[in-house]
Protein backbone atom coordinates (compact mmCIF):
# COMPACT_ATOMS: atom_id res chain seq x y z
CA UNK A 1 0.00 0.00 0.00
CA UNK A 2 1.09 3.54 -0.76
CA UNK A 3 1.66 5.84 2.22
CA UNK A 4 0.26 9.35 1.68
CA UNK A 5 0.76 10.73 5.20
CA UNK A 6 3.64 9.84 7.50
CA UNK A 7 3.75 11.44 10.94
CA UNK A 8 6.65 10.69 13.24
CA UNK A 9 7.16 11.72 16.91
CA UNK A 10 4.99 14.79 16.45
CA UNK A 11 4.88 17.24 19.38
CA UNK A 12 3.02 20.54 19.80
CA UNK A 13 3.54 22.66 22.88
CA UNK A 14 1.65 25.83 23.77
CA UNK A 15 3.98 27.39 26.37
CA UNK A 16 4.38 24.72 29.09
CA UNK A 17 1.34 22.78 27.94
CA UNK A 18 1.86 19.81 25.61
CA UNK A 19 -1.20 19.47 23.37
CA UNK A 20 0.26 16.74 21.14
CA UNK A 21 2.76 14.48 22.83
CA UNK A 22 4.98 12.47 20.49
CA UNK A 23 2.50 10.75 18.18
CA UNK A 24 3.36 8.67 15.10
CA UNK A 25 1.06 7.24 12.45
CA UNK A 26 0.72 6.62 8.74
CA UNK A 27 -2.27 7.00 6.43
CA UNK A 28 -2.57 4.88 3.31
CA UNK A 29 -3.83 6.02 -0.08
CA UNK A 30 -7.59 5.67 -0.49
CA UNK A 31 -8.44 4.97 3.14
CA UNK A 32 -10.70 6.89 5.49
CA UNK A 33 -8.67 7.46 8.64
CA UNK A 34 -10.40 8.75 11.78
CA UNK A 35 -8.83 10.69 14.63
CA UNK A 36 -11.01 10.22 17.70
CA UNK A 37 -10.72 11.51 21.24
CA UNK A 38 -12.36 13.54 23.96
CA UNK A 39 -12.56 17.34 23.81
CA UNK A 40 -9.06 18.76 24.00
CA UNK A 41 -7.33 15.44 23.16
CA UNK A 42 -5.31 17.16 20.40
CA UNK A 43 -7.15 16.10 17.23
CA UNK A 44 -7.55 19.53 15.60
CA UNK A 45 -4.00 20.53 16.53
CA UNK A 46 -2.73 17.34 14.85
CA UNK A 47 -4.83 17.90 11.70
CA UNK A 48 -3.77 21.53 11.44
CA UNK A 49 -0.08 20.64 11.72
CA UNK A 50 -0.45 18.13 8.85
CA UNK A 51 -2.35 20.77 6.82
CA UNK A 52 0.54 23.17 7.40
CA UNK A 53 -1.61 25.62 9.39
CA UNK A 54 0.26 25.16 12.70
CA UNK A 55 3.97 24.64 13.19
CA UNK A 56 5.01 21.54 15.15
CA UNK A 57 7.30 22.01 18.16
CA UNK A 58 9.15 18.88 17.01
CA UNK A 59 8.71 15.76 14.91
CA UNK A 60 8.38 15.04 11.21
CA UNK A 61 5.44 15.21 8.82
CA UNK A 62 5.51 14.02 5.25
CA UNK A 63 2.48 14.42 2.96
CA UNK A 64 2.37 12.74 -0.47
CA UNK A 65 6.09 12.08 -0.07
CA UNK A 66 6.93 15.77 0.57
CA UNK A 67 8.39 17.13 3.80
CA UNK A 68 5.97 19.72 5.23
CA UNK A 69 8.78 22.15 6.12
CA UNK A 70 10.41 22.30 2.71
CA UNK A 71 7.46 21.63 0.32
CA UNK A 72 4.34 23.19 1.85
CA UNK A 73 3.36 24.90 -1.41
CA UNK A 74 3.39 21.59 -3.35
CA UNK A 75 1.42 19.89 -0.58
CA UNK A 76 -1.23 22.66 -0.47
CA UNK A 77 -1.87 22.24 -4.21
CA UNK A 78 -2.79 18.60 -3.63
CA UNK A 79 -4.80 18.60 -0.38
CA UNK A 80 -8.28 19.88 0.47
CA UNK A 81 -9.21 21.33 3.84
CA UNK A 82 -12.81 21.81 4.96
CA UNK A 83 -13.33 25.26 6.49
CA UNK A 84 -16.02 26.25 9.00
CA UNK A 85 -18.96 27.85 7.16
CA UNK A 86 -18.34 31.10 9.07
CA UNK A 87 -14.97 31.37 7.27
CA UNK A 88 -16.61 32.07 3.86
CA UNK A 89 -17.19 35.52 2.42
CA UNK A 90 -20.80 36.49 3.07
CA UNK A 91 -20.97 38.92 0.15
CA UNK A 92 -20.25 36.19 -2.44
CA UNK A 93 -22.61 33.49 -3.74
CA UNK A 94 -21.75 29.77 -3.62
CA UNK A 95 -20.70 29.84 -7.26
CA UNK A 96 -18.61 33.00 -6.80
CA UNK A 97 -16.81 31.45 -3.78
CA UNK A 98 -16.00 28.31 -5.78
CA UNK A 99 -14.81 30.37 -8.77
CA UNK A 100 -12.61 32.46 -6.47
CA UNK A 101 -11.13 29.38 -4.75
CA UNK A 102 -10.43 27.62 -8.05
CA UNK A 103 -8.29 30.61 -9.06
CA UNK A 104 -5.90 29.77 -6.18
CA UNK A 105 -4.94 26.40 -7.69
CA UNK A 106 -3.40 25.01 -10.87
CA UNK A 107 -5.82 22.05 -10.97
CA UNK A 108 -9.61 22.55 -10.59
CA UNK A 109 -12.86 20.64 -10.36
CA UNK A 110 -15.96 21.99 -12.13
CA UNK A 111 -17.94 24.11 -9.59
CA UNK A 112 -21.25 23.08 -11.23
CA UNK A 113 -20.40 19.37 -10.85
CA UNK A 114 -19.40 19.91 -7.23
CA UNK A 115 -22.67 21.68 -6.43
CA UNK A 116 -24.57 18.90 -8.19
CA UNK A 117 -22.78 16.24 -6.15
CA UNK A 118 -24.34 17.65 -2.95
CA UNK A 119 -27.70 18.66 -4.48
CA UNK A 120 -26.97 22.39 -4.22
CA UNK A 121 -27.05 23.24 -7.95
CA UNK A 122 -30.25 25.26 -7.46
CA UNK A 123 -28.54 27.27 -4.69
CA UNK A 124 -25.56 28.38 -6.84
CA UNK A 125 -26.62 32.04 -6.56
CA UNK A 126 -27.41 31.95 -2.82
CA UNK A 127 -25.25 33.31 0.00
CA UNK A 128 -23.79 30.82 2.53
CA UNK A 129 -25.38 32.46 5.58
CA UNK A 130 -28.86 32.20 4.02
CA UNK A 131 -28.70 28.39 3.90
CA UNK A 132 -29.55 25.74 6.51
CA UNK A 133 -26.81 24.23 8.70
CA UNK A 134 -26.88 21.01 6.67
CA UNK A 135 -26.58 22.87 3.35
CA UNK A 136 -23.70 25.00 4.71
CA UNK A 137 -21.91 21.87 5.87
CA UNK A 138 -22.38 20.16 2.49
CA UNK A 139 -21.06 23.26 0.75
CA UNK A 140 -18.00 23.43 3.01
CA UNK A 141 -17.14 19.83 2.06
CA UNK A 142 -17.32 20.41 -1.69
CA UNK A 143 -15.44 23.70 -1.37
CA UNK A 144 -12.53 21.59 -0.06
CA UNK A 145 -12.66 19.61 -3.34
CA UNK A 146 -12.20 22.60 -5.66
CA UNK A 147 -8.56 21.69 -6.48
CA UNK A 148 -9.46 18.00 -7.03
CA UNK A 149 -7.27 17.08 -4.04
CA UNK A 150 -5.73 13.68 -3.35
CA UNK A 151 -6.21 14.01 0.42
CA UNK A 152 -9.24 15.62 2.07
CA UNK A 153 -9.21 16.83 5.70
CA UNK A 154 -12.58 17.01 7.45
CA UNK A 155 -12.67 18.33 11.04
CA UNK A 156 -15.95 17.25 12.69
CA UNK A 157 -17.91 17.29 9.39
CA UNK A 158 -21.28 16.45 10.97
CA UNK A 159 -21.24 18.30 14.29
CA UNK A 160 -24.56 20.01 14.95
CA UNK A 161 -26.41 18.28 12.11
CA UNK A 162 -29.75 16.47 12.46
CA UNK A 163 -29.72 12.67 11.89
CA UNK A 164 -30.89 12.93 8.27
CA UNK A 165 -28.37 15.64 7.34
CA UNK A 166 -25.67 13.57 9.07
CA UNK A 167 -26.51 10.56 6.89
CA UNK A 168 -26.45 12.75 3.75
CA UNK A 169 -22.93 13.84 4.76
CA UNK A 170 -21.91 10.19 5.19
CA UNK A 171 -23.06 9.55 1.61
CA UNK A 172 -20.95 12.48 0.38
CA UNK A 173 -17.88 11.21 2.27
CA UNK A 174 -18.41 7.72 0.78
CA UNK A 175 -18.68 9.28 -2.67
CA UNK A 176 -15.37 11.13 -2.15
CA UNK A 177 -13.74 7.85 -1.07
CA UNK A 178 -15.13 6.14 -4.20
CA UNK A 179 -13.30 8.75 -6.29
CA UNK A 180 -10.07 7.28 -4.86
CA UNK A 181 -9.29 10.18 -2.54
CA UNK A 182 -7.83 9.66 0.93
CA UNK A 183 -9.85 11.13 3.79
CA UNK A 184 -8.69 12.02 7.27
CA UNK A 185 -11.45 13.11 9.61
CA UNK A 186 -12.19 13.85 13.24
CA UNK A 187 -15.50 13.11 14.89
CA UNK A 188 -17.12 12.72 18.28
CA UNK A 189 -19.75 10.35 16.88
CA UNK A 190 -18.55 6.78 17.30
CA UNK A 191 -21.33 5.40 15.09
CA UNK A 192 -20.09 7.69 12.32
CA UNK A 193 -16.48 6.56 12.76
CA UNK A 194 -17.58 2.92 12.79
CA UNK A 195 -19.47 3.35 9.53
CA UNK A 196 -17.01 5.56 7.66
CA UNK A 197 -13.49 4.86 8.89
CA UNK A 198 -11.30 2.01 7.65
CA UNK A 199 -8.87 2.73 10.50
CA UNK A 200 -9.01 4.91 13.58
CA UNK A 201 -6.56 6.32 16.09
CA UNK A 202 -7.92 7.15 19.53
CA UNK A 203 -6.18 10.11 21.17
CA UNK A 204 -6.09 10.84 24.87
CA UNK A 205 -4.35 13.93 26.25
CA UNK A 206 -2.10 14.35 23.24
CA UNK A 207 -1.14 10.67 22.87
CA UNK A 208 -2.47 7.85 20.71
CA UNK A 209 -3.82 5.16 23.07
CA UNK A 210 -5.08 2.78 20.36
CA UNK A 211 -4.86 2.54 16.59
CA UNK A 212 -6.11 -0.22 14.30
CA UNK A 213 -8.62 -1.18 11.65
CA UNK A 214 -11.99 -0.15 13.09
CA UNK A 215 -13.45 -3.69 13.11
CA UNK A 216 -10.27 -5.11 14.70
CA UNK A 217 -10.48 -2.65 17.57
CA UNK A 218 -14.06 -3.72 18.21
CA UNK A 219 -13.29 -7.45 17.95
CA UNK A 220 -10.44 -7.17 20.44
CA UNK A 221 -12.33 -5.22 23.06
CA UNK A 222 -12.42 -6.69 26.58
CA UNK A 223 -16.17 -7.32 26.47
CA UNK A 224 -17.31 -8.08 22.89
CA UNK A 225 -20.94 -8.94 23.82
CA UNK A 226 -23.60 -6.70 25.31
CA UNK A 227 -27.10 -7.08 26.68
CA UNK A 228 -29.42 -4.18 27.42
CA UNK A 229 -32.58 -4.78 29.41
CA UNK A 230 -35.42 -2.99 31.15
CA UNK A 231 -37.16 -4.73 34.05
CA UNK A 232 -40.66 -3.82 35.17
CA UNK A 233 -39.18 -2.67 38.48
CA UNK A 234 -35.71 -2.72 39.99
CA UNK A 235 -34.77 -6.16 41.37
CA UNK A 236 -31.33 -6.04 43.08
CA UNK A 237 -31.41 -9.82 43.67
CA UNK A 238 -31.55 -10.43 39.89
CA UNK A 239 -28.66 -8.06 39.31
CA UNK A 240 -26.48 -9.79 41.92
CA UNK A 241 -27.48 -13.18 40.47
CA UNK A 242 -26.36 -11.94 37.04
CA UNK A 243 -23.10 -10.71 38.52
CA UNK A 244 -22.48 -14.07 40.18
CA UNK A 245 -23.28 -15.94 36.97
CA UNK A 246 -20.15 -14.64 35.29
CA UNK A 247 -16.69 -15.29 36.62
CA UNK A 248 -14.74 -12.48 38.25
CA UNK A 249 -14.01 -9.60 35.85
CA UNK A 250 -15.74 -11.44 32.98
CA UNK A 251 -18.71 -9.09 32.89
CA UNK A 252 -19.55 -5.51 33.65
CA UNK A 253 -23.08 -4.55 34.62
CA UNK A 254 -24.31 -1.02 35.14
CA UNK A 255 -27.54 0.87 35.53
CA UNK A 256 -28.22 3.36 32.74
CA UNK A 257 -29.43 6.85 33.60
CA UNK A 258 -33.10 7.64 33.02
CA UNK A 259 -35.54 4.80 33.58
CA UNK A 260 -35.80 3.01 36.95
CA UNK A 261 -34.54 -0.46 35.97
CA UNK A 262 -32.65 0.02 32.69
CA UNK A 263 -29.35 -1.89 32.66
CA UNK A 264 -26.46 -2.55 30.34
CA UNK A 265 -24.35 -5.66 30.72
CA UNK A 266 -21.07 -6.26 28.90
CA UNK A 267 -19.74 -9.81 28.66
CA UNK A 268 -16.61 -11.59 27.59
CA UNK A 269 -17.84 -14.91 26.17
CA UNK A 270 -20.79 -16.38 24.29
CA UNK A 271 -21.36 -18.81 27.24
CA UNK A 272 -21.71 -15.90 29.68
CA UNK A 273 -24.06 -14.22 27.23
CA UNK A 274 -26.32 -17.31 26.92
CA UNK A 275 -26.42 -17.70 30.69
CA UNK A 276 -27.34 -14.06 31.27
CA UNK A 277 -30.05 -14.08 28.60
CA UNK A 278 -31.53 -17.34 30.00
CA UNK A 279 -31.71 -15.81 33.46
CA UNK A 280 -33.23 -12.57 32.24
CA UNK A 281 -35.88 -14.24 30.08
CA UNK A 282 -37.33 -15.87 33.20
CA UNK A 283 -37.89 -12.37 34.61
CA UNK A 284 -40.08 -11.39 31.67
CA UNK A 285 -38.24 -8.11 30.99
CA UNK A 286 -40.04 -5.17 29.33
CA UNK A 287 -37.20 -5.06 26.82
CA UNK A 288 -34.16 -7.26 26.14
CA UNK A 289 -31.64 -6.47 23.39
CA UNK A 290 -28.57 -8.54 22.62
CA UNK A 291 -25.74 -7.20 20.49
CA UNK A 292 -22.04 -6.94 19.77
CA UNK A 293 -19.78 -4.28 21.24
CA UNK A 294 -19.53 -1.04 19.28
CA UNK A 295 -16.73 1.44 18.71
CA UNK A 296 -18.35 3.54 21.44
CA UNK A 297 -17.74 0.68 23.94
CA UNK A 298 -14.09 0.52 22.84
CA UNK A 299 -13.75 4.30 23.16
CA UNK A 300 -15.24 4.36 26.67
CA UNK A 301 -13.12 1.40 27.77
CA UNK A 302 -9.89 2.95 26.49
CA UNK A 303 -10.40 6.55 27.55
CA UNK A 304 -11.83 5.43 30.94
CA UNK A 305 -8.73 3.28 31.48
CA UNK A 306 -6.42 6.15 30.60
CA UNK A 307 -8.17 8.48 33.07
CA UNK A 308 -8.10 5.84 35.86
CA UNK A 309 -4.38 5.25 35.23
CA UNK A 310 -3.67 8.97 35.38
CA UNK A 311 -5.60 9.35 38.65
CA UNK A 312 -3.64 6.43 40.15
CA UNK A 313 -0.34 8.02 39.05
CA UNK A 314 -1.37 11.35 40.60
CA UNK A 315 -2.25 9.60 43.89
CA UNK A 316 1.12 7.79 43.97
CA UNK A 317 3.07 10.96 43.18
P1 LIG B 1 -12.23 19.19 20.41
O1 LIG B 1 -12.74 17.82 20.25
O2 LIG B 1 -12.82 19.90 21.59
O3 LIG B 1 -12.23 20.00 19.15
P2 LIG B 1 -9.40 18.57 20.05
O4 LIG B 1 -9.10 17.15 20.35
O5 LIG B 1 -9.51 18.95 18.64
O6 LIG B 1 -10.67 19.03 20.87
P3 LIG B 1 -7.40 20.64 20.20
O7 LIG B 1 -8.27 21.71 19.67
O8 LIG B 1 -6.35 20.09 19.31
O9 LIG B 1 -8.27 19.42 20.76
O10 LIG B 1 -6.73 21.18 21.54
C1 LIG B 1 -5.83 20.38 22.30
C2 LIG B 1 -5.44 21.17 23.54
O11 LIG B 1 -4.63 22.26 23.16
C3 LIG B 1 -6.62 21.74 24.31
O12 LIG B 1 -6.36 21.64 25.70
C4 LIG B 1 -6.65 23.20 23.88
O13 LIG B 1 -7.18 24.02 24.90
C5 LIG B 1 -5.18 23.49 23.65
N1 LIG B 1 -4.98 24.53 22.61
C6 LIG B 1 -5.40 24.48 21.34
N2 LIG B 1 -5.02 25.59 20.65
C7 LIG B 1 -4.32 26.34 21.53
C8 LIG B 1 -3.65 27.60 21.44
N3 LIG B 1 -3.62 28.30 20.30
N4 LIG B 1 -3.05 28.06 22.56
C9 LIG B 1 -3.05 27.36 23.72
N5 LIG B 1 -3.66 26.16 23.88
C10 LIG B 1 -4.28 25.65 22.80
PDB file of C-alpha atoms in Angstrom, residues 23 25 33-37 42-47 50 155 184-188 190 193 197 199-203 208 211:
ATOM      1  CA  UNK A  23       2.501  10.753  18.179  1.00  0.00           C
ATOM      2  CA  UNK A  25       1.061   7.238  12.455  1.00  0.00           C
ATOM      3  CA  UNK A  33      -8.671   7.455   8.645  1.00  0.00           C
ATOM      4  CA  UNK A  34     -10.401   8.752  11.783  1.00  0.00           C
ATOM      5  CA  UNK A  35      -8.828  10.694  14.629  1.00  0.00           C
ATOM      6  CA  UNK A  36     -11.008  10.220  17.697  1.00  0.00           C
ATOM      7  CA  UNK A  37     -10.719  11.515  21.244  1.00  0.00           C
ATOM      8  CA  UNK A  42      -5.308  17.156  20.401  1.00  0.00           C
ATOM      9  CA  UNK A  43      -7.148  16.105  17.227  1.00  0.00           C
ATOM     10  CA  UNK A  44      -7.548  19.534  15.600  1.00  0.00           C
ATOM     11  CA  UNK A  45      -3.999  20.529  16.529  1.00  0.00           C
ATOM     12  CA  UNK A  46      -2.734  17.335  14.846  1.00  0.00           C
ATOM     13  CA  UNK A  47      -4.829  17.896  11.696  1.00  0.00           C
ATOM     14  CA  UNK A  50      -0.455  18.130   8.850  1.00  0.00           C
ATOM     15  CA  UNK A 155     -12.673  18.327  11.038  1.00  0.00           C
ATOM     16  CA  UNK A 184      -8.693  12.020   7.272  1.00  0.00           C
ATOM     17  CA  UNK A 185     -11.449  13.114   9.606  1.00  0.00           C
ATOM     18  CA  UNK A 186     -12.187  13.854  13.241  1.00  0.00           C
ATOM     19  CA  UNK A 187     -15.504  13.113  14.886  1.00  0.00           C
ATOM     20  CA  UNK A 188     -17.119  12.718  18.284  1.00  0.00           C
ATOM     21  CA  UNK A 190     -18.550   6.778  17.304  1.00  0.00           C
ATOM     22  CA  UNK A 193     -16.484   6.560  12.757  1.00  0.00           C
ATOM     23  CA  UNK A 197     -13.488   4.857   8.891  1.00  0.00           C
ATOM     24  CA  UNK A 199      -8.870   2.726  10.499  1.00  0.00           C
ATOM     25  CA  UNK A 200      -9.011   4.913  13.577  1.00  0.00           C
ATOM     26  CA  UNK A 201      -6.559   6.320  16.092  1.00  0.00           C
ATOM     27  CA  UNK A 202      -7.922   7.147  19.534  1.00  0.00           C
ATOM     28  CA  UNK A 203      -6.180  10.107  21.169  1.00  0.00           C
ATOM     29  CA  UNK A 208      -2.472   7.850  20.710  1.00  0.00           C
ATOM     30  CA  UNK A 211      -4.860   2.541  16.589  1.00  0.00           C
TER      31      UNK A 211
END
